[in-house]
mmCIF file of C-alpha atoms in Angstrom:
data_model
loop_
_atom_site.group_PDB
_atom_site.id
_atom_site.type_symbol
_atom_site.label_atom_id
_atom_site.label_comp_id
_atom_site.label_asym_id
_atom_site.label_seq_id
_atom_site.Cartn_x
_atom_site.Cartn_y
_atom_site.Cartn_z
ATOM 1 C CA UNK A 1 14.624 -15.230 32.059
ATOM 2 C CA UNK A 2 11.997 -12.793 32.707
ATOM 3 C CA UNK A 3 14.345 -9.307 33.553
ATOM 4 C CA UNK A 4 15.905 -9.318 29.879
ATOM 5 C CA UNK A 5 16.892 -11.228 27.147
ATOM 6 C CA UNK A 6 19.480 -13.903 27.576
ATOM 7 C CA UNK A 7 19.060 -15.229 24.483
ATOM 8 C CA UNK A 8 20.441 -18.143 22.437
ATOM 9 C CA UNK A 9 19.023 -17.780 19.615
ATOM 10 C CA UNK A 10 20.773 -15.755 16.819
ATOM 11 C CA UNK A 11 18.354 -15.973 13.566
ATOM 12 C CA UNK A 12 14.968 -17.008 12.530
ATOM 13 C CA UNK A 13 14.448 -18.755 9.873
ATOM 14 C CA UNK A 14 11.019 -18.318 8.205
ATOM 15 C CA UNK A 15 9.354 -22.061 7.119
ATOM 16 C CA UNK A 16 7.054 -19.750 4.284
ATOM 17 C CA UNK A 17 6.226 -22.007 1.755
ATOM 18 C CA UNK A 18 8.258 -25.572 0.966
ATOM 19 C CA UNK A 19 5.978 -25.995 -2.488
ATOM 20 C CA UNK A 20 5.833 -24.768 -5.931
ATOM 21 C CA UNK A 21 7.961 -22.671 -4.982
ATOM 22 C CA UNK A 22 9.156 -21.697 -8.358
ATOM 23 C CA UNK A 23 5.254 -21.008 -9.210
ATOM 24 C CA UNK A 24 4.806 -18.928 -6.213
ATOM 25 C CA UNK A 25 8.077 -17.570 -7.467
ATOM 26 C CA UNK A 26 6.003 -16.323 -10.471
ATOM 27 C CA UNK A 27 3.313 -15.221 -8.754
ATOM 28 C CA UNK A 28 4.647 -12.623 -6.153
ATOM 29 C CA UNK A 29 6.900 -11.319 -8.558
ATOM 30 C CA UNK A 30 3.989 -10.511 -10.552
ATOM 31 C CA UNK A 31 2.372 -9.009 -7.893
ATOM 32 C CA UNK A 32 5.141 -6.893 -7.113
ATOM 33 C CA UNK A 33 5.870 -5.523 -10.385
ATOM 34 C CA UNK A 34 2.199 -4.347 -10.167
ATOM 35 C CA UNK A 35 2.553 -3.097 -7.540
ATOM 36 C CA UNK A 36 4.934 -1.085 -7.461
ATOM 37 C CA UNK A 37 4.204 -0.153 -11.460
ATOM 38 C CA UNK A 38 0.571 0.571 -9.848
ATOM 39 C CA UNK A 39 1.692 2.450 -7.725
ATOM 40 C CA UNK A 40 5.133 4.902 -8.909
ATOM 41 C CA UNK A 41 2.412 5.461 -11.621
ATOM 42 C CA UNK A 42 -0.106 6.474 -8.937
ATOM 43 C CA UNK A 43 2.778 8.898 -7.354
ATOM 44 C CA UNK A 44 4.403 10.250 -10.758
ATOM 45 C CA UNK A 45 1.073 11.290 -12.479
ATOM 46 C CA UNK A 46 -0.132 12.956 -8.818
ATOM 47 C CA UNK A 47 3.211 15.175 -8.562
ATOM 48 C CA UNK A 48 2.932 15.627 -12.422
ATOM 49 C CA UNK A 49 -0.803 16.832 -13.492
ATOM 50 C CA UNK A 50 -1.576 20.500 -11.324
ATOM 51 C CA UNK A 51 -5.548 19.355 -12.141
ATOM 52 C CA UNK A 52 -4.140 16.366 -9.084
ATOM 53 C CA UNK A 53 -3.085 18.812 -6.833
ATOM 54 C CA UNK A 54 -6.113 18.780 -4.318
ATOM 55 C CA UNK A 55 -6.594 17.310 -0.825
ATOM 56 C CA UNK A 56 -7.781 13.472 -1.431
ATOM 57 C CA UNK A 57 -4.672 13.262 -4.451
ATOM 58 C CA UNK A 58 -1.907 13.962 -1.558
ATOM 59 C CA UNK A 59 -3.511 11.469 0.765
ATOM 60 C CA UNK A 60 -4.143 9.285 -2.025
ATOM 61 C CA UNK A 61 0.215 9.563 -3.108
ATOM 62 C CA UNK A 62 1.188 9.213 0.220
ATOM 63 C CA UNK A 63 -0.780 6.192 0.566
ATOM 64 C CA UNK A 64 0.568 5.033 -2.599
ATOM 65 C CA UNK A 65 4.368 5.163 -0.346
ATOM 66 C CA UNK A 66 3.576 3.222 2.131
ATOM 67 C CA UNK A 67 1.996 0.844 -0.004
ATOM 68 C CA UNK A 68 5.582 0.315 -1.221
ATOM 69 C CA UNK A 69 7.277 0.826 1.557
ATOM 70 C CA UNK A 70 5.281 -1.560 3.834
ATOM 71 C CA UNK A 71 5.348 -4.607 0.795
ATOM 72 C CA UNK A 72 9.007 -4.098 -0.794
ATOM 73 C CA UNK A 73 11.066 -5.551 2.960
ATOM 74 C CA UNK A 74 9.018 -7.792 3.257
ATOM 75 C CA UNK A 75 8.326 -8.495 -0.620
ATOM 76 C CA UNK A 76 11.500 -8.628 -1.683
ATOM 77 C CA UNK A 77 13.196 -11.639 0.914
ATOM 78 C CA UNK A 78 9.743 -13.002 0.313
ATOM 79 C CA UNK A 79 11.205 -13.816 -3.506
ATOM 80 C CA UNK A 80 14.896 -13.978 -2.663
ATOM 81 C CA UNK A 81 14.393 -16.716 -0.596
ATOM 82 C CA UNK A 82 11.957 -18.916 -2.932
ATOM 83 C CA UNK A 83 14.742 -18.215 -5.171
ATOM 84 C CA UNK A 84 17.297 -19.685 -2.563
ATOM 85 C CA UNK A 85 15.442 -22.468 -0.945
ATOM 86 C CA UNK A 86 16.735 -20.950 1.818
ATOM 87 C CA UNK A 87 14.903 -18.165 4.176
ATOM 88 C CA UNK A 88 17.109 -16.872 7.777
ATOM 89 C CA UNK A 89 17.306 -13.505 8.982
ATOM 90 C CA UNK A 90 20.056 -13.260 11.818
ATOM 91 C CA UNK A 91 18.056 -11.534 15.450
ATOM 92 C CA UNK A 92 18.246 -7.478 14.767
ATOM 93 C CA UNK A 93 17.440 -7.992 11.174
ATOM 94 C CA UNK A 94 14.471 -9.780 12.144
ATOM 95 C CA UNK A 95 13.472 -6.934 14.854
ATOM 96 C CA UNK A 96 14.144 -4.110 12.155
ATOM 97 C CA UNK A 97 12.170 -5.905 9.382
ATOM 98 C CA UNK A 98 9.111 -5.785 12.145
ATOM 99 C CA UNK A 99 9.982 -2.475 13.685
ATOM 100 C CA UNK A 100 9.444 -0.888 9.701
ATOM 101 C CA UNK A 101 6.588 -3.111 9.351
ATOM 102 C CA UNK A 102 4.673 -1.961 12.230
ATOM 103 C CA UNK A 103 5.898 2.027 11.819
ATOM 104 C CA UNK A 104 3.892 2.104 8.156
ATOM 105 C CA UNK A 105 1.202 -0.390 8.285
ATOM 106 C CA UNK A 106 0.037 1.590 11.706
ATOM 107 C CA UNK A 107 0.620 4.561 9.618
ATOM 108 C CA UNK A 108 -1.555 3.875 6.787
ATOM 109 C CA UNK A 109 -4.464 2.375 8.811
ATOM 110 C CA UNK A 110 -4.264 6.568 10.277
ATOM 111 C CA UNK A 111 -4.119 7.214 6.696
ATOM 112 C CA UNK A 112 -6.829 5.866 5.670
ATOM 113 C CA UNK A 113 -9.447 7.210 8.808
ATOM 114 C CA UNK A 114 -8.301 10.521 7.595
ATOM 115 C CA UNK A 115 -8.597 10.359 4.252
ATOM 116 C CA UNK A 116 -12.078 9.330 5.243
ATOM 117 C CA UNK A 117 -12.106 12.918 7.339
ATOM 118 C CA UNK A 118 -11.496 14.198 3.954
ATOM 119 C CA UNK A 119 -14.796 13.439 2.353
ATOM 120 C CA UNK A 120 -16.774 14.118 4.886
ATOM 121 C CA UNK A 121 -15.278 17.596 4.911
ATOM 122 C CA UNK A 122 -15.591 17.867 0.724
ATOM 123 C CA UNK A 123 -19.459 17.115 0.493
ATOM 124 C CA UNK A 124 -20.666 19.181 4.081
ATOM 125 C CA UNK A 125 -19.067 21.798 3.753
ATOM 126 C CA UNK A 126 -18.239 21.640 -0.121
ATOM 127 C CA UNK A 127 -17.105 26.263 -0.619
ATOM 128 C CA UNK A 128 -14.909 26.059 2.913
ATOM 129 C CA UNK A 129 -12.708 22.794 2.056
ATOM 130 C CA UNK A 130 -10.286 24.235 0.367
ATOM 131 C CA UNK A 131 -9.504 26.443 3.704
ATOM 132 C CA UNK A 132 -10.262 23.690 6.288
ATOM 133 C CA UNK A 133 -7.851 20.889 4.105
ATOM 134 C CA UNK A 134 -5.482 23.569 2.861
ATOM 135 C CA UNK A 135 -1.851 22.438 2.449
ATOM 136 C CA UNK A 136 -0.621 23.238 6.061
ATOM 137 C CA UNK A 137 -3.089 20.860 7.370
ATOM 138 C CA UNK A 138 -2.222 18.468 5.106
ATOM 139 C CA UNK A 139 0.943 18.080 5.298
ATOM 140 C CA UNK A 140 0.368 18.450 9.884
ATOM 141 C CA UNK A 141 -2.164 15.555 9.156
ATOM 142 C CA UNK A 142 0.827 13.196 7.472
ATOM 143 C CA UNK A 143 3.105 14.348 10.004
ATOM 144 C CA UNK A 144 0.616 12.594 12.814
ATOM 145 C CA UNK A 145 0.437 9.843 10.913
ATOM 146 C CA UNK A 146 3.925 9.029 11.306
ATOM 147 C CA UNK A 147 4.681 10.525 14.286
ATOM 148 C CA UNK A 148 1.973 7.454 15.540
ATOM 149 C CA UNK A 149 3.074 4.831 14.142
ATOM 150 C CA UNK A 150 7.245 5.295 14.949
ATOM 151 C CA UNK A 151 5.252 5.284 18.556
ATOM 152 C CA UNK A 152 3.624 1.718 17.864
ATOM 153 C CA UNK A 153 6.156 0.134 16.515
ATOM 154 C CA UNK A 154 8.566 1.617 19.330
ATOM 155 C CA UNK A 155 5.993 0.348 21.828
ATOM 156 C CA UNK A 156 5.647 -3.429 20.371
ATOM 157 C CA UNK A 157 9.273 -4.177 19.380
ATOM 158 C CA UNK A 158 10.811 -2.793 22.896
ATOM 159 C CA UNK A 159 8.439 -5.672 24.511
ATOM 160 C CA UNK A 160 9.385 -8.013 22.378
ATOM 161 C CA UNK A 161 13.069 -7.016 23.108
ATOM 162 C CA UNK A 162 12.728 -8.069 26.568
ATOM 163 C CA UNK A 163 12.221 -11.931 25.935
ATOM 164 C CA UNK A 164 14.443 -14.539 25.425
ATOM 165 C CA UNK A 165 14.689 -17.141 22.553
ATOM 166 C CA UNK A 166 16.241 -20.531 23.447
ATOM 167 C CA UNK A 167 15.173 -22.651 20.014
ATOM 168 C CA UNK A 168 13.357 -23.459 18.093
ATOM 169 C CA UNK A 169 14.010 -21.019 15.977
ATOM 170 C CA UNK A 170 11.887 -21.324 13.075
ATOM 171 C CA UNK A 171 8.676 -19.028 12.061
ATOM 172 C CA UNK A 172 6.107 -20.688 10.570
ATOM 173 C CA UNK A 173 5.583 -17.050 8.072
ATOM 174 C CA UNK A 174 6.471 -15.327 5.715
ATOM 175 C CA UNK A 175 8.494 -12.628 7.517
ATOM 176 C CA UNK A 176 8.570 -11.345 10.987
ATOM 177 C CA UNK A 177 5.482 -10.651 12.926
ATOM 178 C CA UNK A 178 5.119 -10.227 17.042
ATOM 179 C CA UNK A 179 2.729 -13.762 17.300
ATOM 180 C CA UNK A 180 4.424 -16.382 15.062
ATOM 181 C CA UNK A 181 7.702 -15.302 17.406
ATOM 182 C CA UNK A 182 5.527 -15.582 20.935
ATOM 183 C CA UNK A 183 5.120 -18.948 20.026
ATOM 184 C CA UNK A 184 8.992 -20.068 20.698
ATOM 185 C CA UNK A 185 9.920 -17.929 23.312
ATOM 186 C CA UNK A 186 10.307 -19.188 26.614
ATOM 187 C CA UNK A 187 10.066 -16.259 28.342
ATOM 188 C CA UNK A 188 6.364 -15.401 29.669
ATOM 189 C CA UNK A 189 5.274 -13.608 27.105
ATOM 190 C CA UNK A 190 1.153 -12.842 28.582
ATOM 191 C CA UNK A 191 3.063 -8.717 29.251
ATOM 192 C CA UNK A 192 3.884 -8.945 25.314
ATOM 193 C CA UNK A 193 0.381 -10.305 24.073
ATOM 194 C CA UNK A 194 -1.207 -7.238 26.193
ATOM 195 C CA UNK A 195 0.823 -4.657 24.926
ATOM 196 C CA UNK A 196 -0.003 -5.846 20.892
ATOM 197 C CA UNK A 197 -3.593 -6.306 22.475
ATOM 198 C CA UNK A 198 -3.553 -2.808 23.316
ATOM 199 C CA UNK A 199 -1.612 -1.313 20.508
ATOM 200 C CA UNK A 200 -3.545 -3.030 17.441
ATOM 201 C CA UNK A 201 -6.600 -2.765 19.561
ATOM 202 C CA UNK A 202 -6.667 0.826 20.020
ATOM 203 C CA UNK A 203 -5.847 1.844 16.066
ATOM 204 C CA UNK A 204 -8.449 -0.656 15.051
ATOM 205 C CA UNK A 205 -11.251 0.363 16.726
ATOM 206 C CA UNK A 206 -10.806 4.148 16.953
ATOM 207 C CA UNK A 207 -9.695 4.126 13.690
ATOM 208 C CA UNK A 208 -12.679 1.894 12.227
ATOM 209 C CA UNK A 209 -15.154 3.916 14.898
ATOM 210 C CA UNK A 210 -14.243 7.244 12.990
ATOM 211 C CA UNK A 211 -14.529 5.536 9.916
ATOM 212 C CA UNK A 212 -18.337 4.514 10.707
ATOM 213 C CA UNK A 213 -18.973 7.606 12.625
ATOM 214 C CA UNK A 214 -17.484 9.956 9.776
ATOM 215 C CA UNK A 215 -20.125 7.786 6.560
ATOM 216 C CA UNK A 216 -23.045 7.942 9.631
ATOM 217 C CA UNK A 217 -22.549 11.614 9.130
ATOM 218 C CA UNK A 218 -21.628 11.965 5.006
ATOM 219 C CA UNK A 219 -24.507 9.600 4.310
ATOM 220 C CA UNK A 220 -26.827 11.897 6.501
ATOM 221 C CA UNK A 221 -24.941 14.554 4.557
ATOM 222 C CA UNK A 222 -25.463 13.096 1.023
ATOM 223 C CA UNK A 223 -29.815 11.753 2.074
ATOM 224 C CA UNK A 224 -29.964 15.737 2.678
ATOM 225 C CA UNK A 225 -29.108 16.556 -1.438
ATOM 226 C CA UNK A 226 -31.801 16.807 -3.170
ATOM 227 C CA UNK A 227 -31.190 16.193 -6.823
ATOM 228 C CA UNK A 228 -30.885 12.194 -6.761
ATOM 229 C CA UNK A 229 -27.167 12.878 -9.464
ATOM 230 C CA UNK A 230 -25.593 14.930 -6.765
ATOM 231 C CA UNK A 231 -26.599 12.090 -3.851
ATOM 232 C CA UNK A 232 -24.847 9.532 -6.341
ATOM 233 C CA UNK A 233 -21.929 11.772 -7.305
ATOM 234 C CA UNK A 234 -21.179 12.731 -3.472
ATOM 235 C CA UNK A 235 -21.282 9.186 -2.802
ATOM 236 C CA UNK A 236 -19.706 7.226 -6.072
ATOM 237 C CA UNK A 237 -16.144 9.414 -4.075
ATOM 238 C CA UNK A 238 -16.339 7.331 -1.030
ATOM 239 C CA UNK A 239 -16.581 3.830 -2.302
ATOM 240 C CA UNK A 240 -13.375 3.580 -3.838
ATOM 241 C CA UNK A 241 -11.852 4.155 0.016
ATOM 242 C CA UNK A 242 -14.660 2.488 0.907
ATOM 243 C CA UNK A 243 -13.151 -1.088 -0.572
ATOM 244 C CA UNK A 244 -10.003 -0.206 0.683
ATOM 245 C CA UNK A 245 -10.843 0.469 3.879
ATOM 246 C CA UNK A 246 -12.543 -3.907 4.022
ATOM 247 C CA UNK A 247 -9.512 -4.896 2.177
ATOM 248 C CA UNK A 248 -6.860 -3.542 5.023
ATOM 249 C CA UNK A 249 -9.371 -3.443 8.201
ATOM 250 C CA UNK A 250 -10.361 -7.354 7.218
ATOM 251 C CA UNK A 251 -7.409 -9.069 6.358
ATOM 252 C CA UNK A 252 -5.607 -7.099 9.688
ATOM 253 C CA UNK A 253 -8.300 -8.238 11.492
ATOM 254 C CA UNK A 254 -8.090 -11.947 10.966
ATOM 255 C CA UNK A 255 -4.666 -11.807 10.314
ATOM 256 C CA UNK A 256 -3.635 -10.665 14.377
ATOM 257 C CA UNK A 257 -6.666 -11.306 15.814
ATOM 258 C CA UNK A 258 -7.590 -14.662 14.887
ATOM 259 C CA UNK A 259 -6.527 -17.395 18.309
ATOM 260 C CA UNK A 260 -2.572 -17.496 18.264
ATOM 261 C CA UNK A 261 -2.622 -20.807 18.447
ATOM 262 C CA UNK A 262 0.103 -23.209 16.315
ATOM 263 C CA UNK A 263 -2.918 -24.876 14.461
ATOM 264 C CA UNK A 264 -3.586 -21.285 13.302
ATOM 265 C CA UNK A 265 -0.272 -20.461 12.132
ATOM 266 C CA UNK A 266 -1.187 -21.652 8.277
ATOM 267 C CA UNK A 267 -4.112 -19.347 8.169
ATOM 268 C CA UNK A 268 -2.082 -16.519 9.280
ATOM 269 C CA UNK A 269 0.146 -17.320 6.395
ATOM 270 C CA UNK A 270 -2.657 -16.626 4.230
ATOM 271 C CA UNK A 271 -3.390 -14.029 5.803
ATOM 272 C CA UNK A 272 0.045 -12.334 5.721
ATOM 273 C CA UNK A 273 0.073 -12.838 2.055
ATOM 274 C CA UNK A 274 -3.614 -11.174 1.452
ATOM 275 C CA UNK A 275 -1.734 -8.322 3.962
ATOM 276 C CA UNK A 276 1.088 -7.793 2.660
ATOM 277 C CA UNK A 277 1.118 -8.399 -0.963
ATOM 278 C CA UNK A 278 -2.633 -8.469 -2.924
ATOM 279 C CA UNK A 279 -3.819 -5.633 -0.670
ATOM 280 C CA UNK A 280 -0.800 -3.272 -1.949
ATOM 281 C CA UNK A 281 -1.458 -4.323 -5.580
ATOM 282 C CA UNK A 282 -5.031 -3.290 -5.233
ATOM 283 C CA UNK A 283 -5.035 -0.437 -3.878
ATOM 284 C CA UNK A 284 -3.279 2.170 -6.925
ATOM 285 C CA UNK A 285 -6.236 0.683 -9.502
ATOM 286 C CA UNK A 286 -9.062 0.677 -7.273
ATOM 287 C CA UNK A 287 -8.051 4.174 -6.185
ATOM 288 C CA UNK A 288 -7.913 4.517 -10.232
ATOM 289 C CA UNK A 289 -10.408 3.310 -11.609
ATOM 290 C CA UNK A 290 -13.061 5.107 -9.241
ATOM 291 C CA UNK A 291 -11.444 8.405 -8.997
ATOM 292 C CA UNK A 292 -13.145 9.992 -11.247
ATOM 293 C CA UNK A 293 -10.326 12.816 -11.715
ATOM 294 C CA UNK A 294 -7.442 10.659 -11.310
ATOM 295 C CA UNK A 295 -9.290 8.615 -14.376
ATOM 296 C CA UNK A 296 -9.515 11.330 -17.048
ATOM 297 C CA UNK A 297 -5.979 12.272 -16.000
ATOM 298 C CA UNK A 298 -4.966 9.581 -16.663
ATOM 299 C CA UNK A 299 -6.799 8.971 -20.098
ATOM 300 C CA UNK A 300 -5.232 12.310 -21.244
ATOM 301 C CA UNK A 301 -1.707 11.935 -20.018
ATOM 302 C CA UNK A 302 -2.441 8.168 -22.206
ATOM 303 C CA UNK A 303 -4.184 9.401 -24.738
ATOM 304 C CA UNK A 304 -0.773 12.631 -24.327
ATOM 305 C CA UNK A 305 1.607 9.972 -25.052
ATOM 306 C CA UNK A 306 0.251 8.204 -28.242
ATOM 307 C CA UNK A 307 -0.110 11.121 -30.260
ATOM 308 C CA UNK A 308 3.537 12.033 -29.119
ATOM 309 C CA UNK A 309 4.638 8.020 -30.342
ATOM 310 C CA UNK A 310 1.912 8.349 -33.756
ATOM 311 C CA UNK A 311 3.086 12.633 -34.549
ATOM 312 C CA UNK A 312 7.436 11.110 -33.994
ATOM 313 C CA UNK A 313 6.707 7.858 -35.881
ATOM 314 C CA UNK A 314 4.784 10.285 -38.579
ATOM 315 C CA UNK A 315 7.503 12.640 -39.138
ATOM 316 C CA UNK A 316 10.265 9.033 -39.181
ATOM 317 C CA UNK A 317 8.055 8.265 -42.029
ATOM 318 C CA UNK A 318 7.828 11.711 -44.032
ATOM 319 C CA UNK A 319 12.125 11.646 -43.467
ATOM 320 C CA UNK A 320 12.351 8.752 -44.543
ATOM 321 C CA UNK A 321 10.654 8.949 -47.661
ATOM 322 C CA UNK A 322 12.221 12.327 -48.066
ATOM 323 C CA UNK A 323 14.985 10.893 -48.081
ATOM 324 C CA UNK A 324 13.958 8.225 -49.997
ATOM 325 C CA UNK A 325 12.695 10.568 -53.025
ATOM 326 C CA UNK A 326 15.822 12.950 -52.878
ATOM 327 C CA UNK A 327 18.095 9.351 -52.944
ATOM 328 C CA UNK A 328 16.237 8.889 -56.517
ATOM 329 C CA UNK A 329 16.855 12.576 -57.565
ATOM 330 C CA UNK A 330 20.238 12.287 -57.241
ATOM 331 C CA UNK A 331 20.116 8.824 -59.805
ATOM 332 C CA UNK A 332 18.538 10.391 -61.733
ATOM 333 C CA UNK A 333 20.869 13.769 -61.930
ATOM 334 C CA UNK A 334 23.847 10.901 -62.407
ATOM 335 C CA UNK A 335 22.061 8.721 -65.709
ATOM 336 C CA UNK A 336 21.606 12.016 -67.035
ATOM 337 C CA UNK A 337 25.187 13.137 -67.282
#
């Protein structure tokens, strides 16, 4: 069977959660709505405000888009399964879900690395920042991220397609992912384990190494700044990115590098929820609350919206008063007649 796919399994059952399904449905629905509102809000805010047309916000907009893309298919499928009490994916549907999750997840990992490079250039050479991170450069970096993510997903999916699945077909997870699928295969999965470890290990190791080196250079640059206020301002621009990196890579490392055993599947399920739902929900708020430009623009947009609403209400009240006054005058004129 090692020579190709002779699977008799045509669908996979995702065990997900069997207890407290109504409560979990409400919790996951609230998380997903928060993710959508936060990420779409960041995208619209950056798109419609010229003050935010800067390199960092360009990457932030794509980060918000990726959060929606890799969270939506998994969350929506889980929500429908909690309602129907049956979570089944066809073999092709499982492979498709795995492929696109790997594309967007890997792209986000690379994009987070590019964002720390952006911070390094902004702090190291502020006068050349806009020239060094021109629109053309930013587009090339983002396109390269998507290309690398697609290549990684293609390698991992192709390696999985060579396996045979003879049963059982129950995946102890909330979505199709390689570690639990390897436990169900009746083929030799050693090559798949090596491919997955190589791909994930290379991406995480190189990205984390690049982030560590970049932040080391940033710290050296900040330390050379004379004023304490300047050092604080330079470092505050990096805190939001550090928090996002810690959330993303921490949950990813636990998900892929814990032992692949049936006992560890329950822990992996919790890590999957955090990786695919909680992290995308928190990212917009981390950047909105910690980024001074985004925070000030959001405050101005909110004040403008509230002022427009108040002005509209005042005009409506004035119109009602004019109508009432006119009616009163008409009634007096009729009475005099």
